[in-house]
Short mmCIF file of N, CA and C in Angstrom, two decimals:
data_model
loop_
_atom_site.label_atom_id
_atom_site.label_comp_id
_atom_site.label_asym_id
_atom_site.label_seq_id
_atom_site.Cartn_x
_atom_site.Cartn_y
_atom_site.Cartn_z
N UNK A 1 0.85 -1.18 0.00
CA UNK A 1 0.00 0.00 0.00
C UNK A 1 0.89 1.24 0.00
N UNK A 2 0.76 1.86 -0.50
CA UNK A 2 1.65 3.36 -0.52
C UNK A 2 1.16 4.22 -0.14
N UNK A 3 1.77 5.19 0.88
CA UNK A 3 1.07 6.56 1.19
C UNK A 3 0.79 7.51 0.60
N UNK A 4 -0.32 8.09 1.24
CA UNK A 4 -1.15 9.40 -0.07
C UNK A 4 0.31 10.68 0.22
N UNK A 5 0.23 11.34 -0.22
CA UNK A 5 1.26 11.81 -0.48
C UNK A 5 0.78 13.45 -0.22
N UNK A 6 -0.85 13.52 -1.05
CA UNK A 6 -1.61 14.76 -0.77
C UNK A 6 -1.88 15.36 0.49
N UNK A 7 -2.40 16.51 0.55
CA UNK A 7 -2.38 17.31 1.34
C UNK A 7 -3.23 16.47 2.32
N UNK A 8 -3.14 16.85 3.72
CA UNK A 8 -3.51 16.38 5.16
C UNK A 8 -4.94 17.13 5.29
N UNK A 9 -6.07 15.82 5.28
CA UNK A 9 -7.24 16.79 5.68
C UNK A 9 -7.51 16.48 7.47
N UNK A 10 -8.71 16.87 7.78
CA UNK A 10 -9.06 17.29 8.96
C UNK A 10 -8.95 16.48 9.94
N UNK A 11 -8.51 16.11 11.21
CA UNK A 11 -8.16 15.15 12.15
C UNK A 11 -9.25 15.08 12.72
N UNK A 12 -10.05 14.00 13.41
CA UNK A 12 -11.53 13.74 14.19
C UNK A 12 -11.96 15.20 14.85
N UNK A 13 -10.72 15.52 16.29
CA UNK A 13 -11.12 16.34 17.12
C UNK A 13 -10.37 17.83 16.67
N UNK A 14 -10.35 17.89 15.02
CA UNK A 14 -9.23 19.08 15.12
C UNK A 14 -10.53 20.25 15.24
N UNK A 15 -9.85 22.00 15.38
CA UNK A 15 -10.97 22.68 15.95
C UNK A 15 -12.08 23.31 14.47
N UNK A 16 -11.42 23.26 13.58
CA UNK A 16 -11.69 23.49 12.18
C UNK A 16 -11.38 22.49 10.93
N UNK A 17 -12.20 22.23 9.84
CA UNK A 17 -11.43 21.87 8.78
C UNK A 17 -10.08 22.45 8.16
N UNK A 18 -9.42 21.45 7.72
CA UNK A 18 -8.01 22.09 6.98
C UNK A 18 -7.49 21.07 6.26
N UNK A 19 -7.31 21.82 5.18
CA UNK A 19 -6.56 20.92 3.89
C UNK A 19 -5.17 21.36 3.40
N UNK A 20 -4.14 20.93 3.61
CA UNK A 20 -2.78 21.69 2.95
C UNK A 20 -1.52 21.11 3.89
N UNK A 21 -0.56 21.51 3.66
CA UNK A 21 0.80 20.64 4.37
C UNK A 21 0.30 20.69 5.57
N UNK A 22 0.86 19.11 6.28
CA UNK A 22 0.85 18.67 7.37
C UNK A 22 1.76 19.54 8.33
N UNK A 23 2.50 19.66 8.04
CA UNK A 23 3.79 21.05 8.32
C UNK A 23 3.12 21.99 9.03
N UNK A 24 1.85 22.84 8.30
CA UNK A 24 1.83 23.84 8.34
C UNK A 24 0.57 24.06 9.38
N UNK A 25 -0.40 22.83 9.50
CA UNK A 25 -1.13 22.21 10.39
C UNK A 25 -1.46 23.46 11.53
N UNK A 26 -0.29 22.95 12.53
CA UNK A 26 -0.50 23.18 14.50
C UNK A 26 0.04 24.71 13.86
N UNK A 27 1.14 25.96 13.04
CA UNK A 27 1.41 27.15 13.22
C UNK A 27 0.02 27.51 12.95
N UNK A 28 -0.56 27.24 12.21
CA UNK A 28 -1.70 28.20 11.42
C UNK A 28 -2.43 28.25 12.80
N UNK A 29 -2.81 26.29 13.43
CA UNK A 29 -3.59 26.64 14.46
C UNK A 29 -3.82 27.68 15.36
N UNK A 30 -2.09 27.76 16.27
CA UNK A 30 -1.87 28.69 17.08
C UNK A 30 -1.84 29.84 16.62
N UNK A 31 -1.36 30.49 15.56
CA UNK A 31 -1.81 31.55 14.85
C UNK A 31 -2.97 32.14 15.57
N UNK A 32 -4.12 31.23 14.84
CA UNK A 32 -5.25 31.62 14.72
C UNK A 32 -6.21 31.52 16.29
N UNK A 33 -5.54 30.78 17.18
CA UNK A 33 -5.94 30.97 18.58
C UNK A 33 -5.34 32.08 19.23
N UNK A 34 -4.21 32.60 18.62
CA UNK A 34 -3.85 34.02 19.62
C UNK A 34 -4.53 34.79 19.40
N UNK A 35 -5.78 35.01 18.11
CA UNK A 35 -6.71 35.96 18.30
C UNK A 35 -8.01 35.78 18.33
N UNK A 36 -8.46 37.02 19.44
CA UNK A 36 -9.46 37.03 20.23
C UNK A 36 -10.35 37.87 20.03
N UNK A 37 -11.62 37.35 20.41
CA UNK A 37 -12.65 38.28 20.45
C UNK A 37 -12.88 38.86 21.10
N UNK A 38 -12.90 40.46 21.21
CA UNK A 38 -12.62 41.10 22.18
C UNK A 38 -14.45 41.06 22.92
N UNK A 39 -15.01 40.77 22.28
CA UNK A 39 -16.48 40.50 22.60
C UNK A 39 -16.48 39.61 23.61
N UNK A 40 -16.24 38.57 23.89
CA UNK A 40 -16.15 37.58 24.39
C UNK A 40 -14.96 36.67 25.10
N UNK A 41 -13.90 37.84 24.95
CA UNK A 41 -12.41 37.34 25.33
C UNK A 41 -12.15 36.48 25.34
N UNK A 42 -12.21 35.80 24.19
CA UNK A 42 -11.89 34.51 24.02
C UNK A 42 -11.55 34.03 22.77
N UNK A 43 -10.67 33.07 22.15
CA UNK A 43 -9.63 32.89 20.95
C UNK A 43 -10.87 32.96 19.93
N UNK A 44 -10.43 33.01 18.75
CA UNK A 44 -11.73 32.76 17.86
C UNK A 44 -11.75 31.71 17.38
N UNK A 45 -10.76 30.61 17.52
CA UNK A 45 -10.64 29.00 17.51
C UNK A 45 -11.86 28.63 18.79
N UNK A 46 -11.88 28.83 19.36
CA UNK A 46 -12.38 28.36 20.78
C UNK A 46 -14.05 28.87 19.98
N UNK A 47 -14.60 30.04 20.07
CA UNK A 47 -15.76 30.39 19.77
C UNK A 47 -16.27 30.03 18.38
N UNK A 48 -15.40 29.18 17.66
CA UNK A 48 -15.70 28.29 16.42
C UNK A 48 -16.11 29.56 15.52
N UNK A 49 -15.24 30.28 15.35
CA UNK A 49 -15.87 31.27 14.14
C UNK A 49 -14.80 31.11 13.08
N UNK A 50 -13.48 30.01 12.91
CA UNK A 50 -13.14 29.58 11.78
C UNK A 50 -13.59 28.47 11.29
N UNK A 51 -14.42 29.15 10.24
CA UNK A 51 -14.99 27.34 9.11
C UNK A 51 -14.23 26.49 8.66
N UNK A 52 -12.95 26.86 8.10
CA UNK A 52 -12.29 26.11 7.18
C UNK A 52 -10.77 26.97 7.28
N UNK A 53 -9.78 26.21 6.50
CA UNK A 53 -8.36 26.76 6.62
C UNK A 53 -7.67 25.48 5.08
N UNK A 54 -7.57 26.63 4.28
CA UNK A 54 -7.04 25.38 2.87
C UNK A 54 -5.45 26.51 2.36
N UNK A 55 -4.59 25.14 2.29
CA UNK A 55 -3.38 25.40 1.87
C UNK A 55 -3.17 25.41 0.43
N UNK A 56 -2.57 26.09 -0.31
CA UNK A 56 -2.51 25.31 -1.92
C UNK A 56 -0.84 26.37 -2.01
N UNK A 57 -0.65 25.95 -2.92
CA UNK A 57 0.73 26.14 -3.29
C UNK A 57 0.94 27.97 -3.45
N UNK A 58 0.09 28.32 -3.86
CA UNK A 58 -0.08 30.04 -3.92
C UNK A 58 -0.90 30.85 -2.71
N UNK A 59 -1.79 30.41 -2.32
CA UNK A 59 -2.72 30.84 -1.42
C UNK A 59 -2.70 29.78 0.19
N UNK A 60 -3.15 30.68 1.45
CA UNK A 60 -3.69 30.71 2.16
C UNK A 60 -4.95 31.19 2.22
N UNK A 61 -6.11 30.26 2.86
CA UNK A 61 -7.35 31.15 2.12
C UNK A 61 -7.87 30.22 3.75
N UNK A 62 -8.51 31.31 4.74
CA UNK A 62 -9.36 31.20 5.77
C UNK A 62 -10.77 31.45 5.36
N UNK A 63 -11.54 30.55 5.91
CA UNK A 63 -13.42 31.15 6.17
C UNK A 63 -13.45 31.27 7.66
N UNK A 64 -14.04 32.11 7.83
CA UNK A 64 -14.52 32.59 9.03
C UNK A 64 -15.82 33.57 9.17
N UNK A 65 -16.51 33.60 10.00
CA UNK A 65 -17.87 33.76 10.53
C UNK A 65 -17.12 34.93 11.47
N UNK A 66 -18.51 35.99 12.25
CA UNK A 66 -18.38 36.36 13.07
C UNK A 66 -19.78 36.00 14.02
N UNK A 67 -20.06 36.20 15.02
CA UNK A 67 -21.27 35.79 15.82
C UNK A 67 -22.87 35.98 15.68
N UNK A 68 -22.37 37.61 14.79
CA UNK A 68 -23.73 38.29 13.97
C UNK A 68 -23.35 39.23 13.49
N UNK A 69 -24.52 39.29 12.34
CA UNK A 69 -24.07 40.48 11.10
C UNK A 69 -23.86 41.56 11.33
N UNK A 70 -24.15 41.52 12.28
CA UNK A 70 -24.14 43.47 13.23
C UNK A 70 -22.48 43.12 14.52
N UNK A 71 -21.40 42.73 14.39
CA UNK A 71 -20.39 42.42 15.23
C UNK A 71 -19.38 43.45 14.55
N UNK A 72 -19.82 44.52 15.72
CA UNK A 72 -18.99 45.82 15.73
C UNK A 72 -17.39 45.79 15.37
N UNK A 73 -16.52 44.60 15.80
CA UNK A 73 -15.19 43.97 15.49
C UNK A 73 -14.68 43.45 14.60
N UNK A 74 -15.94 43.21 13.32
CA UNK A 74 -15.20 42.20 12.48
C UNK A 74 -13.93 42.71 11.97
N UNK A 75 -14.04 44.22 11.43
CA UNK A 75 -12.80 44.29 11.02
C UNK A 75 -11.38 44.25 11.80
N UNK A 76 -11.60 44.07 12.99
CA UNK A 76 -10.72 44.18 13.53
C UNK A 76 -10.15 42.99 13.93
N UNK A 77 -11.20 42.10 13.56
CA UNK A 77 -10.70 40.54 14.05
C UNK A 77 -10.32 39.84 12.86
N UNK A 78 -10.56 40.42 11.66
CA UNK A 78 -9.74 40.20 10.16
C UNK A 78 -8.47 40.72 10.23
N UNK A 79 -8.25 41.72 10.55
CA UNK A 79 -7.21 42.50 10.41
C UNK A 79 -6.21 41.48 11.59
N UNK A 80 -6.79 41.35 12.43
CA UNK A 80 -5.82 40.27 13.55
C UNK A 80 -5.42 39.00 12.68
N UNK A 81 -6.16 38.55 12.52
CA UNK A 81 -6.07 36.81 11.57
C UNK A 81 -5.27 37.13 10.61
N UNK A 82 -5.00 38.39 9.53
CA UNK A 82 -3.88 38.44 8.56
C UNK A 82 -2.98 38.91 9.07
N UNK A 83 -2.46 39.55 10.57
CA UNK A 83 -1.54 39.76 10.84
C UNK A 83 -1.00 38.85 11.15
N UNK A 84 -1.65 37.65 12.14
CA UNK A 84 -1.07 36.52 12.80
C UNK A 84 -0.57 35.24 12.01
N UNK A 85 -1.25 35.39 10.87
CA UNK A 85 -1.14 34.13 9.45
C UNK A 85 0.15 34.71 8.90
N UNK A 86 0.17 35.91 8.73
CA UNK A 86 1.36 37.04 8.25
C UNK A 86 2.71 36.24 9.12
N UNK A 87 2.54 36.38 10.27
CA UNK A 87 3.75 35.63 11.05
C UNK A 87 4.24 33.99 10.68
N UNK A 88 3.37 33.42 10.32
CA UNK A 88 3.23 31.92 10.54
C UNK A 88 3.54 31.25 8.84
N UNK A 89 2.90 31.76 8.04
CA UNK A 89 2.58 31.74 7.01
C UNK A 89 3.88 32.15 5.73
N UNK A 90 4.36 30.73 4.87
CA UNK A 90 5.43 31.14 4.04
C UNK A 90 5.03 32.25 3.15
N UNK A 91 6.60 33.18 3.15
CA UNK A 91 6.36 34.51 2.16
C UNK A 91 5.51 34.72 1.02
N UNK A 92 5.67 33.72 0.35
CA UNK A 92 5.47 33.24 -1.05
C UNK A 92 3.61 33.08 -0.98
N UNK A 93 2.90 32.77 -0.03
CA UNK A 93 1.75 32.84 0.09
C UNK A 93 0.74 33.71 -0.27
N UNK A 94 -0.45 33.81 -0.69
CA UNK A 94 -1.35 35.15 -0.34
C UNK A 94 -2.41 34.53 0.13
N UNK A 95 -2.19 35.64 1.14
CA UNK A 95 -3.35 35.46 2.78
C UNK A 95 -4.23 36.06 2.27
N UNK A 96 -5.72 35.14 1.78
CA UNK A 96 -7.22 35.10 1.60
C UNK A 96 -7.87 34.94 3.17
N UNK A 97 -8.58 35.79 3.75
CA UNK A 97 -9.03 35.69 4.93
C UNK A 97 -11.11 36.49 4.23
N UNK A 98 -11.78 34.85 4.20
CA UNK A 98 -12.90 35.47 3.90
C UNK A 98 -14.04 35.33 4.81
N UNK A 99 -14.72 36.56 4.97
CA UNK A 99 -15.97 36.20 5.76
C UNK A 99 -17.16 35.32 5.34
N UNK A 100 -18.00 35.04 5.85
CA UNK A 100 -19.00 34.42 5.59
C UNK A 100 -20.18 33.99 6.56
N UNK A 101 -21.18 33.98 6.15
CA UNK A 101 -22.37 33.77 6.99
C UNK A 101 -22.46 32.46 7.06
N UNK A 102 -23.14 31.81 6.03
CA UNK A 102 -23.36 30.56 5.60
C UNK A 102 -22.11 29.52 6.09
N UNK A 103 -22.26 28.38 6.93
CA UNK A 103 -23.75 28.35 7.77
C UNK A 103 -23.89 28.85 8.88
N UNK A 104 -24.72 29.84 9.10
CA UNK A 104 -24.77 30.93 10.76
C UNK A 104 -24.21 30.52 11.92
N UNK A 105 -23.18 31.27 12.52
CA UNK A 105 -22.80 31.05 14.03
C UNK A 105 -23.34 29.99 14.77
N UNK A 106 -23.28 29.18 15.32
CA UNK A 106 -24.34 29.10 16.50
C UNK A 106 -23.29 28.28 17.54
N UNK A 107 -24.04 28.54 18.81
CA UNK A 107 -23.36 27.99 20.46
C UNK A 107 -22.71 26.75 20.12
N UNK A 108 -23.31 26.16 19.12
CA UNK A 108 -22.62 24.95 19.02
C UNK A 108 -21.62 24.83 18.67
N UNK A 109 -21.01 25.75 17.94
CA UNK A 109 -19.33 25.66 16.69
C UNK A 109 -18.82 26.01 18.17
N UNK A 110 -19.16 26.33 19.25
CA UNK A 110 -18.05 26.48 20.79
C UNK A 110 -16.95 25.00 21.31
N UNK A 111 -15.96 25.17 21.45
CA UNK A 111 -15.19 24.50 22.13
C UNK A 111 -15.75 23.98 23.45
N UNK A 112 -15.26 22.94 24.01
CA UNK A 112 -16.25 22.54 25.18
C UNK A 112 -15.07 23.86 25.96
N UNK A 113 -13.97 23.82 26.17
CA UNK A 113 -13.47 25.13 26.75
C UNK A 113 -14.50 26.56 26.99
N UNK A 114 -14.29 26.85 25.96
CA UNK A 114 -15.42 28.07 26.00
C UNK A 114 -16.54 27.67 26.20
N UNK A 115 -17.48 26.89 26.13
CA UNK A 115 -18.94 26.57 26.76
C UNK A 115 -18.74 26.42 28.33
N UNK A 116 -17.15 25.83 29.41
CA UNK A 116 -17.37 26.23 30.47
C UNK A 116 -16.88 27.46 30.89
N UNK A 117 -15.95 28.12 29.91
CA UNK A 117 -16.04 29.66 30.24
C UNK A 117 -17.33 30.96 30.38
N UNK A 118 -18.18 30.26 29.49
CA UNK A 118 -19.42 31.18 29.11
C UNK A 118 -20.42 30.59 30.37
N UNK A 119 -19.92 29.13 30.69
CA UNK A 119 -21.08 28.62 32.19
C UNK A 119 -22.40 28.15 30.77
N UNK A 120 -21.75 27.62 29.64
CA UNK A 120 -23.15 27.29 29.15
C UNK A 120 -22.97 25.23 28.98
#
């Protein structure tokens, strides 16, 4: 049997989907847990507002949600995620960081972490 060779998709308990070097995996993660919602002080890994995370040879390209369409921070919590991918992320890349609604927030995309931070 020979090993797949392609890009590494999503592990059972990982906190988001992700497709792209295995390598690049756990930086992006932590990356993307050092920023926070200042709403809720808490990582935006943890409050499940990243959908997806895909590697390809030219691009970095994030989906991410915010809690609701009216979330006074988004730009500011975009602007965090391309700074922090900016760190982590080979030169040669371009950092796609897109919003999206579809499919809506909800309590559930929470980390069991943050569900006992929130006491829910």
């Amino acid at each position: 049997m020979s090993a797949d060779a392609g890009p590494a998709m999503t592990e059972p308990n990982a906190p988001f989907p992700y497709e792209g070097p295995e390598a690049l995996r756990q930086p992006l993660v932590a990356a993307l847990t050092r920023v926070v919602d200042p709403e809720v002080a808490m990582s935006i890994v943890d409050v499940g507002l990243i959908y997806g995370v895909t590697v390809t040879a030219e691009k970095l390209h994030v989906r991410l949600t915010m809690t609701s369409a009216a979330c006074p921070v988004a730009d500011l919590i975009i602007d965090e995620v391309e700074t922090e991918l900016d760190r982590v992320a080979p030169p040669e890349l371009l950092i796609e960081v897109e919003l999206v609604w579809e499919p809506p927030w909800s309590a559930d995309r929470m980390s069991e972490r943050a569900r006992r931070f929130m006491q829910w």
